[in-house]
Coordinates of C-alpha atoms in Angstrom, one line a residue:
X1 CA 1.0 -1.9 -3.3
X2 CA 2.4 -2.8 -6.8
X3 CA 4.4 0.0 -8.3
X4 CA 3.2 1.7 -11.5
X5 CA 6.4 3.5 -12.4
X6 CA 9.6 1.6 -13.1
X7 CA 13.2 2.8 -13.2
X8 CA 13.9 4.3 -16.6
X9 CA 10.3 5.3 -17.4
X10 CA 10.0 8.7 -19.1
X11 CA 7.0 10.5 -17.6
X12 CA 4.8 13.3 -19.0
X13 CA 3.0 15.7 -16.7
X14 CA 0.5 18.6 -16.8
X15 CA -0.2 21.5 -14.5
X16 CA -3.0 21.0 -12.1
X17 CA -4.2 23.1 -9.2
X18 CA -3.3 21.5 -5.9
X19 CA -6.9 21.8 -4.6
X20 CA -8.0 19.7 -7.6
X21 CA -5.5 16.8 -6.8
X22 CA -7.1 13.7 -5.5
X23 CA -6.1 10.6 -3.6
X24 CA -4.1 8.2 -5.9
X25 CA -2.9 10.9 -8.3
X26 CA 0.7 10.5 -9.3
X27 CA 2.3 13.9 -8.9
X28 CA 5.7 15.4 -9.8
X29 CA 7.1 17.2 -6.7
X30 CA 10.3 18.8 -5.4
X31 CA 11.5 18.5 -1.8
X32 CA 14.8 18.5 0.0
X33 CA 16.5 19.3 -3.4
X34 CA 15.0 16.1 -4.9
X35 CA 12.6 15.8 -7.8
X36 CA 10.2 12.7 -7.6
X37 CA 7.0 11.3 -9.0
X38 CA 5.0 9.7 -6.2
X39 CA 1.4 8.9 -5.4
X40 CA -0.9 11.1 -3.3
X41 CA -2.0 8.9 -0.4
X42 CA -3.6 11.5 1.8
X43 CA -4.7 15.1 1.6
X44 CA -5.8 18.0 3.8
X45 CA -6.8 21.5 2.9
X46 CA -3.2 22.6 3.5
X47 CA -0.9 19.9 2.4
X48 CA -0.6 16.4 0.7
X49 CA 1.1 13.3 1.9
X50 CA 2.9 11.3 -1.0
X51 CA 4.7 8.0 -1.1
X52 CA 6.4 6.0 -3.8
X53 CA 4.4 2.7 -4.5
X54 CA 7.5 0.6 -3.7
X55 CA 8.9 2.7 -0.8
X56 CA 8.7 1.9 2.8
X57 CA 8.6 5.5 4.0
X58 CA 6.3 8.3 2.8
X59 CA 7.7 11.7 1.8
X60 CA 6.1 13.7 4.6
X61 CA 4.1 16.8 4.0
X62 CA 4.1 18.2 0.4
X63 CA 2.8 21.8 0.3
X64 CA 1.3 23.4 -2.8
X65 CA 4.5 25.3 -3.6
X66 CA 6.4 22.0 -3.9
X67 CA 4.0 20.4 -6.5
X68 CA 5.1 20.8 -10.1
X69 CA 2.3 18.9 -11.9
X70 CA 0.4 15.6 -12.2
X71 CA 1.7 12.6 -14.2
X72 CA -0.6 11.8 -17.1
X73 CA 1.4 9.3 -19.2
X74 CA 4.7 7.5 -19.5
X75 CA 7.1 6.0 -22.0
X76 CA 8.5 2.5 -21.2
X77 CA 10.8 1.3 -23.9
X78 CA 8.8 1.5 -27.1
X79 CA 5.5 1.7 -25.2
X80 CA 3.5 4.9 -24.7
X81 CA 1.2 4.4 -21.8
X82 CA -1.7 6.7 -20.8
X83 CA -2.1 6.2 -17.0
X84 CA -5.9 6.2 -17.0
X85 CA -6.0 3.7 -19.8
X86 CA -3.4 1.6 -18.0
X87 CA -5.5 1.4 -14.8
X88 CA -8.6 0.6 -16.9
X89 CA -6.8 -2.2 -18.8
X90 CA -5.6 -3.8 -15.6
X91 CA -9.0 -3.4 -13.9
X92 CA -10.8 -4.9 -17.0
X93 CA -8.5 -7.9 -17.2
X94 CA -8.9 -8.6 -13.5
X95 CA -12.7 -8.2 -13.6
X96 CA -13.0 -10.5 -16.6
X97 CA -11.2 -13.3 -14.6
X98 CA -13.3 -12.5 -11.5
X99 CA -16.4 -12.8 -13.5
X100 CA -15.3 -16.3 -14.8
X101 CA -14.4 -17.6 -11.3
X102 CA -17.7 -16.1 -9.8
X103 CA -19.7 -18.0 -12.5
X104 CA -17.8 -21.3 -12.0
X105 CA -18.1 -21.1 -8.2
X106 CA -21.8 -20.4 -8.4
X107 CA -22.4 -23.2 -11.0
X108 CA -20.4 -25.6 -8.7
X109 CA -22.7 -24.5 -5.8
X110 CA -19.8 -23.4 -3.7
X111 CA -20.6 -21.4 -0.5
X112 CA -18.3 -18.4 -0.9
X113 CA -18.1 -14.6 -0.7
X114 CA -15.7 -11.9 -2.0
X115 CA -14.1 -10.4 1.2
X116 CA -12.3 -7.5 -0.6
X117 CA -10.8 -6.6 -3.9
X118 CA -12.1 -5.3 -7.2
X119 CA -15.9 -6.2 -6.8
X120 CA -16.1 -4.3 -3.5
X121 CA -14.2 -1.4 -4.9
X122 CA -16.4 -1.1 -8.0
X123 CA -19.5 -1.3 -5.9
X124 CA -18.6 1.5 -3.6
X125 CA -16.4 3.7 -5.8
X126 CA -18.5 3.3 -9.0
X127 CA -15.3 3.5 -11.0
X128 CA -12.2 1.5 -11.8
X129 CA -9.3 1.8 -9.2
X130 CA -6.6 4.3 -10.0
X131 CA -3.8 2.0 -8.8
X132 CA -2.7 -1.6 -9.5
X133 CA -4.7 -4.2 -7.5
X134 CA -2.5 -6.9 -6.0
X135 CA -5.1 -9.7 -5.4
X136 CA -8.7 -10.6 -4.8
X137 CA -9.7 -12.3 -1.5
X138 CA -12.4 -15.0 -1.4
X139 CA -13.7 -16.8 1.7
X140 CA -15.1 -20.3 1.0
X141 CA -16.5 -23.2 3.0
X142 CA -13.4 -25.2 3.8
X143 CA -15.2 -28.4 3.2
X144 CA -15.4 -27.5 -0.4
X145 CA -11.7 -26.6 -0.8
X146 CA -11.1 -29.6 -3.1
X147 CA -13.8 -28.5 -5.5
X148 CA -12.5 -24.9 -5.4
X149 CA -9.0 -26.1 -6.2
X150 CA -10.3 -28.1 -9.1
X151 CA -12.2 -25.2 -10.5
X152 CA -9.2 -22.7 -10.3
X153 CA -6.8 -25.2 -11.8
X154 CA -9.2 -25.9 -14.7
X155 CA -9.3 -22.2 -15.4
X156 CA -5.5 -22.1 -15.8
X157 CA -4.5 -20.9 -12.3
X158 CA -1.4 -22.1 -10.6
X159 CA -1.3 -23.0 -6.9
X160 CA 1.4 -21.4 -4.8
X161 CA 2.9 -22.4 -1.4
X162 CA 3.4 -19.4 0.9
X163 CA 5.4 -21.0 3.7
X164 CA 8.7 -19.3 4.7
X165 CA 10.4 -22.7 4.7
X166 CA 9.6 -26.5 4.5
X167 CA 10.0 -26.6 8.3
X168 CA 7.4 -23.9 8.6
X169 CA 5.1 -25.9 6.4
X170 CA 5.6 -29.0 8.6
X171 CA 5.1 -27.2 11.9
X172 CA 2.0 -25.2 10.8
X173 CA -0.9 -27.0 12.5
X174 CA -3.6 -25.8 10.0
X175 CA -4.0 -24.3 6.6
X176 CA -5.9 -21.0 6.6
X177 CA -5.5 -19.8 3.0
X178 CA -4.0 -20.7 -0.3
X179 CA -2.9 -18.5 -3.3
X180 CA -3.6 -19.0 -7.0
X181 CA -2.4 -16.9 -9.9
X182 CA -2.3 -16.8 -13.7
X183 CA -1.2 -14.3 -16.4
X184 CA -4.0 -12.7 -18.5
X185 CA -2.9 -10.3 -21.2
X186 CA 0.5 -10.0 -19.4
X187 CA -1.4 -9.0 -16.2
X188 CA -0.9 -11.2 -13.2
X189 CA -4.3 -12.2 -11.6
X190 CA -4.1 -13.4 -8.0
X191 CA -6.8 -15.0 -5.9
X192 CA -6.2 -15.6 -2.2
X193 CA -8.7 -18.3 -1.1
X194 CA -9.4 -18.2 2.6
X195 CA -10.7 -21.2 4.6
X196 CA -11.6 -19.1 7.6
X197 CA -12.0 -15.5 8.7
X198 CA -8.5 -15.4 10.2
X199 CA -7.0 -12.0 10.9
X200 CA -4.1 -13.1 13.0
X201 CA -0.9 -14.7 11.6
X202 CA -1.4 -17.1 8.8
X203 CA 2.2 -18.4 8.8
X204 CA 1.8 -19.6 12.4
X205 CA -1.3 -21.6 11.9
X206 CA -3.6 -21.7 15.0
X207 CA -3.1 -19.1 17.7
X208 CA -6.0 -20.3 19.8
X209 CA -4.2 -19.4 23.0
X210 CA -4.4 -15.8 22.0
X211 CA -7.8 -15.8 20.2
X212 CA -10.3 -18.6 20.4
X213 CA -10.4 -20.9 17.3
X214 CA -14.1 -21.4 18.2
X215 CA -14.7 -17.7 17.7
X216 CA -12.9 -17.8 14.3
X217 CA -15.0 -20.7 13.2
X218 CA -18.2 -18.9 14.3
X219 CA -17.2 -15.7 12.6
X220 CA -16.5 -17.6 9.4
X221 CA -19.9 -19.2 9.5
X222 CA -21.5 -15.8 10.3
X223 CA -19.8 -14.2 7.3
X224 CA -21.0 -16.9 4.9
X225 CA -24.5 -17.1 6.3
X226 CA -25.1 -13.3 6.2
X227 CA -23.8 -12.7 2.7
X228 CA -25.6 -10.3 0.4
X229 CA -25.6 -10.1 -3.4
X230 CA -24.4 -7.0 -5.2
X231 CA -24.9 -6.3 -8.9
X232 CA -21.9 -5.1 -11.0
X233 CA -22.1 -4.8 -14.8
X234 CA -25.1 -7.1 -14.8
X235 CA -23.4 -9.8 -12.7
X236 CA -24.3 -11.0 -9.2
X237 CA -21.5 -11.2 -6.7
X238 CA -21.8 -12.6 -3.1
X239 CA -20.1 -10.2 -0.6
X240 CA -20.1 -9.5 3.1
X241 CA -23.2 -7.8 4.7
X242 CA -22.6 -4.1 5.4
X243 CA -21.9 -4.6 9.1
X244 CA -19.7 -7.6 8.5
X245 CA -17.7 -5.7 5.8
X246 CA -16.8 -2.9 8.3
X247 CA -15.8 -5.5 10.8
X248 CA -13.7 -7.5 8.4
X249 CA -12.0 -4.4 6.9
X250 CA -11.1 -3.1 10.4
X251 CA -9.7 -6.6 11.4
X252 CA -7.7 -6.6 8.1
X253 CA -6.4 -3.2 9.0
X254 CA -5.3 -4.5 12.4
X255 CA -3.6 -7.4 10.6
X256 CA -1.5 -4.8 8.8
X257 CA -0.4 -3.2 12.1
X258 CA -2.6 -0.1 11.4
X259 CA -0.5 0.7 8.3
X260 CA -1.6 1.6 4.8
X261 CA -3.7 4.8 4.8
X262 CA -5.5 3.6 1.6
X263 CA -7.1 0.8 3.7
X264 CA -8.3 3.3 6.2
X265 CA -9.5 5.6 3.4
X266 CA -11.6 2.8 1.9
X267 CA -13.2 2.0 5.2
X268 CA -14.2 5.6 5.6
X269 CA -15.9 5.5 2.1
X270 CA -17.8 2.3 3.0
X271 CA -19.1 3.8 6.2
X272 CA -20.1 7.1 4.6
X273 CA -21.8 5.5 1.6
X274 CA -23.5 2.4 3.0
X275 CA -26.7 3.4 4.8
X276 CA -27.5 -0.2 5.8
X277 CA -24.8 -0.3 8.5
X278 CA -26.5 -1.1 11.8
X279 CA -24.1 0.1 14.5
X280 CA -26.0 -1.4 17.3
X281 CA -25.9 -4.9 15.7
X282 CA -22.3 -4.4 14.8
X283 CA -21.4 -3.6 18.4
X284 CA -23.2 -6.7 19.6
X285 CA -21.2 -8.9 17.1
X286 CA -17.9 -7.2 18.2
X287 CA -18.7 -8.0 21.8
X288 CA -19.8 -11.5 21.2
X289 CA -16.7 -12.4 19.3
X290 CA -14.3 -10.4 21.6
X291 CA -13.0 -8.2 18.8
X292 CA -13.1 -5.0 20.8
X293 CA -9.3 -4.6 21.4
X294 CA -8.5 -5.4 17.7
X295 CA -11.0 -3.0 16.2
X296 CA -11.0 0.0 18.6
X297 CA -7.7 1.5 17.4
X298 CA -8.9 1.5 13.8
X299 CA -12.1 3.3 14.7
X300 CA -10.0 5.9 16.6
X301 CA -7.7 6.4 13.6
X302 CA -10.8 6.8 11.3
X303 CA -12.0 9.7 13.4
X304 CA -8.6 11.2 13.7
X305 CA -7.6 11.3 10.0
X306 CA -10.9 11.2 8.2
X307 CA -13.5 12.5 10.7
X308 CA -15.4 9.4 9.9
X309 CA -19.0 9.5 11.3
X310 CA -18.5 6.5 13.6
X311 CA -21.5 6.0 16.0
X312 CA -20.6 7.5 19.4
X313 CA -22.3 4.7 21.4
X314 CA -20.1 2.1 19.7
X315 CA -17.0 4.0 20.6
X316 CA -17.9 4.3 24.3
X317 CA -19.3 0.7 24.5
X318 CA -16.3 -1.0 22.9
X319 CA -13.5 0.9 24.8
X320 CA -10.9 -1.7 25.9
X321 CA -9.6 -2.1 29.5
X322 CA -7.1 0.2 31.1
X323 CA -4.0 -1.8 30.2
X324 CA -5.0 -2.3 26.6
X325 CA -6.1 1.4 26.3
X326 CA -2.8 2.6 27.6
X327 CA -1.0 0.4 25.0
X328 CA -3.3 1.7 22.2
X329 CA -2.7 5.3 23.2
X330 CA 1.1 5.1 23.6
X331 CA 1.8 2.6 20.7
X332 CA -0.9 1.9 18.2
X333 CA -2.0 5.6 17.8
X334 CA 1.6 6.7 17.6
X335 CA 2.3 4.6 14.5
X336 CA 2.9 6.5 11.3
X337 CA 0.0 5.2 9.3
X338 CA 1.6 6.6 6.1
X339 CA 4.7 4.3 6.3
X340 CA 5.0 0.6 5.5
X341 CA 7.2 -1.9 7.3
X342 CA 9.8 -4.4 6.2
X343 CA 8.5 -8.0 6.3
X344 CA 10.3 -9.1 9.4
X345 CA 9.5 -6.0 11.4
X346 CA 5.9 -6.3 10.3
X347 CA 5.7 -9.9 11.5
X348 CA 7.3 -9.0 14.9
X349 CA 5.0 -6.1 15.4
X350 CA 1.9 -8.1 14.3
X351 CA 2.7 -10.8 16.9
X352 CA 3.2 -8.1 19.6
X353 CA -0.1 -6.5 18.8
X354 CA -2.0 -9.9 18.9
X355 CA -0.3 -10.8 22.2
X356 CA -0.9 -7.6 24.0
X357 CA -4.4 -6.9 22.7
X358 CA -5.6 -10.5 23.3
X359 CA -8.3 -10.6 25.9
X360 CA -7.2 -14.1 27.1
X361 CA -5.7 -14.4 30.6
X362 CA -2.0 -13.6 30.8
X363 CA -0.9 -17.0 31.9
X364 CA -2.7 -18.6 29.0
X365 CA -1.1 -16.1 26.6
X366 CA 2.4 -17.0 27.6
X367 CA 1.8 -20.7 26.8
X368 CA 1.9 -19.6 23.1
X369 CA 5.6 -19.4 23.3
X370 CA 5.8 -23.2 23.7
X371 CA 4.0 -23.8 20.4
X372 CA 6.5 -25.4 17.9
X373 CA 5.6 -23.1 15.1
X374 CA 6.1 -20.0 17.3
X375 CA 9.4 -21.2 18.7
X376 CA 10.8 -22.0 15.2
X377 CA 9.5 -18.7 13.8
X378 CA 11.3 -16.8 16.6
X379 CA 14.5 -18.7 15.9
X380 CA 14.1 -18.1 12.1
X381 CA 13.5 -14.3 12.6
X382 CA 16.5 -14.1 15.0
X383 CA 18.8 -15.7 12.5
X384 CA 17.7 -13.4 9.7
X385 CA 18.1 -10.3 11.9
X386 CA 21.6 -11.4 12.8
X387 CA 22.5 -12.0 9.2
X388 CA 21.1 -8.6 8.3
X389 CA 23.2 -7.0 10.9
X390 CA 26.3 -8.8 9.8
X391 CA 25.8 -7.8 6.2
X392 CA 25.2 -4.2 7.3
X393 CA 28.4 -4.2 9.4
X394 CA 30.4 -5.7 6.5
X395 CA 29.3 -3.0 4.1
X396 CA 30.3 -0.3 6.7
X397 CA 34.0 -1.5 6.6

């Protein structure tokens, strides 16, 4: 999440009853002899969980007696910024660009859908987001990638390479997505253009030994074929069907190692608000594409933290095998969903989750370690961990 507050900002706050505080409120709190202004990321009847937007770790439980007030505005240099107006300006600038790209893609007869981002948020929340949006994800027919590239470049967007290194780029055996960005009214607008419904590790290219590329291709086609049109501010936006949206968001949550409670919170809102979800049909899709192991932990966490009304039949029908269930109980469900991870740790854990929860035979799974991109990535990570340890030991002297 992109931080709202910067070092040196002067903040203004007002008193607000703790029971009236909401998710995404920025509050001023006092804990362990420290005063801080952090975001509410989760709340219960008895306490809040807060976290700095740029922090790895959350602050733990914040009780009503520790809350001083809610942040309403800030001074940054010579600027006086009202938080609600700040969120609205960012959201408006983003939506203006999304509107343009939506119109251009439609006029170019591009087969595409918005996977997640501002259009989905506005449709379900009926209000602008009270945090800074980092990007907007769009799935396209990869056969039209040249046309989409031409459209985005003509609209002033710049294409970015996201490889860790030139060798990574060379070894990667397929391109799964590309990023475009531009500045609009000093606000950075980012589009992640996806060529397939990949939820594994984009930096490693194909991991078909762990999850069938055939299934990814079929899932991509399904998402594009079953699109629906939603209306926002008079515009028509192609998005995932209700069932497919829940599937995608849970796979995206898996991709982030079951971290980021705001992701889980939004899935809860979608399930509660969308009455068109067909749990039986969703279960059939999950079974057909062998997504059980990847999605089941997210469903358990929804019930644990949000009491989400997940269909009971889908829970019993999708329960993984004994080995995978043991791993989920002792590892996945023990993760602190309120904390983030450093980039290297996140990559290691993501690969671990994919490997263990893959339903492919064990012998086939081990063959993935002979893929050049995987071997080089392991070497690349090892070198960086050793350098990090060396730097840490140097500073201890």
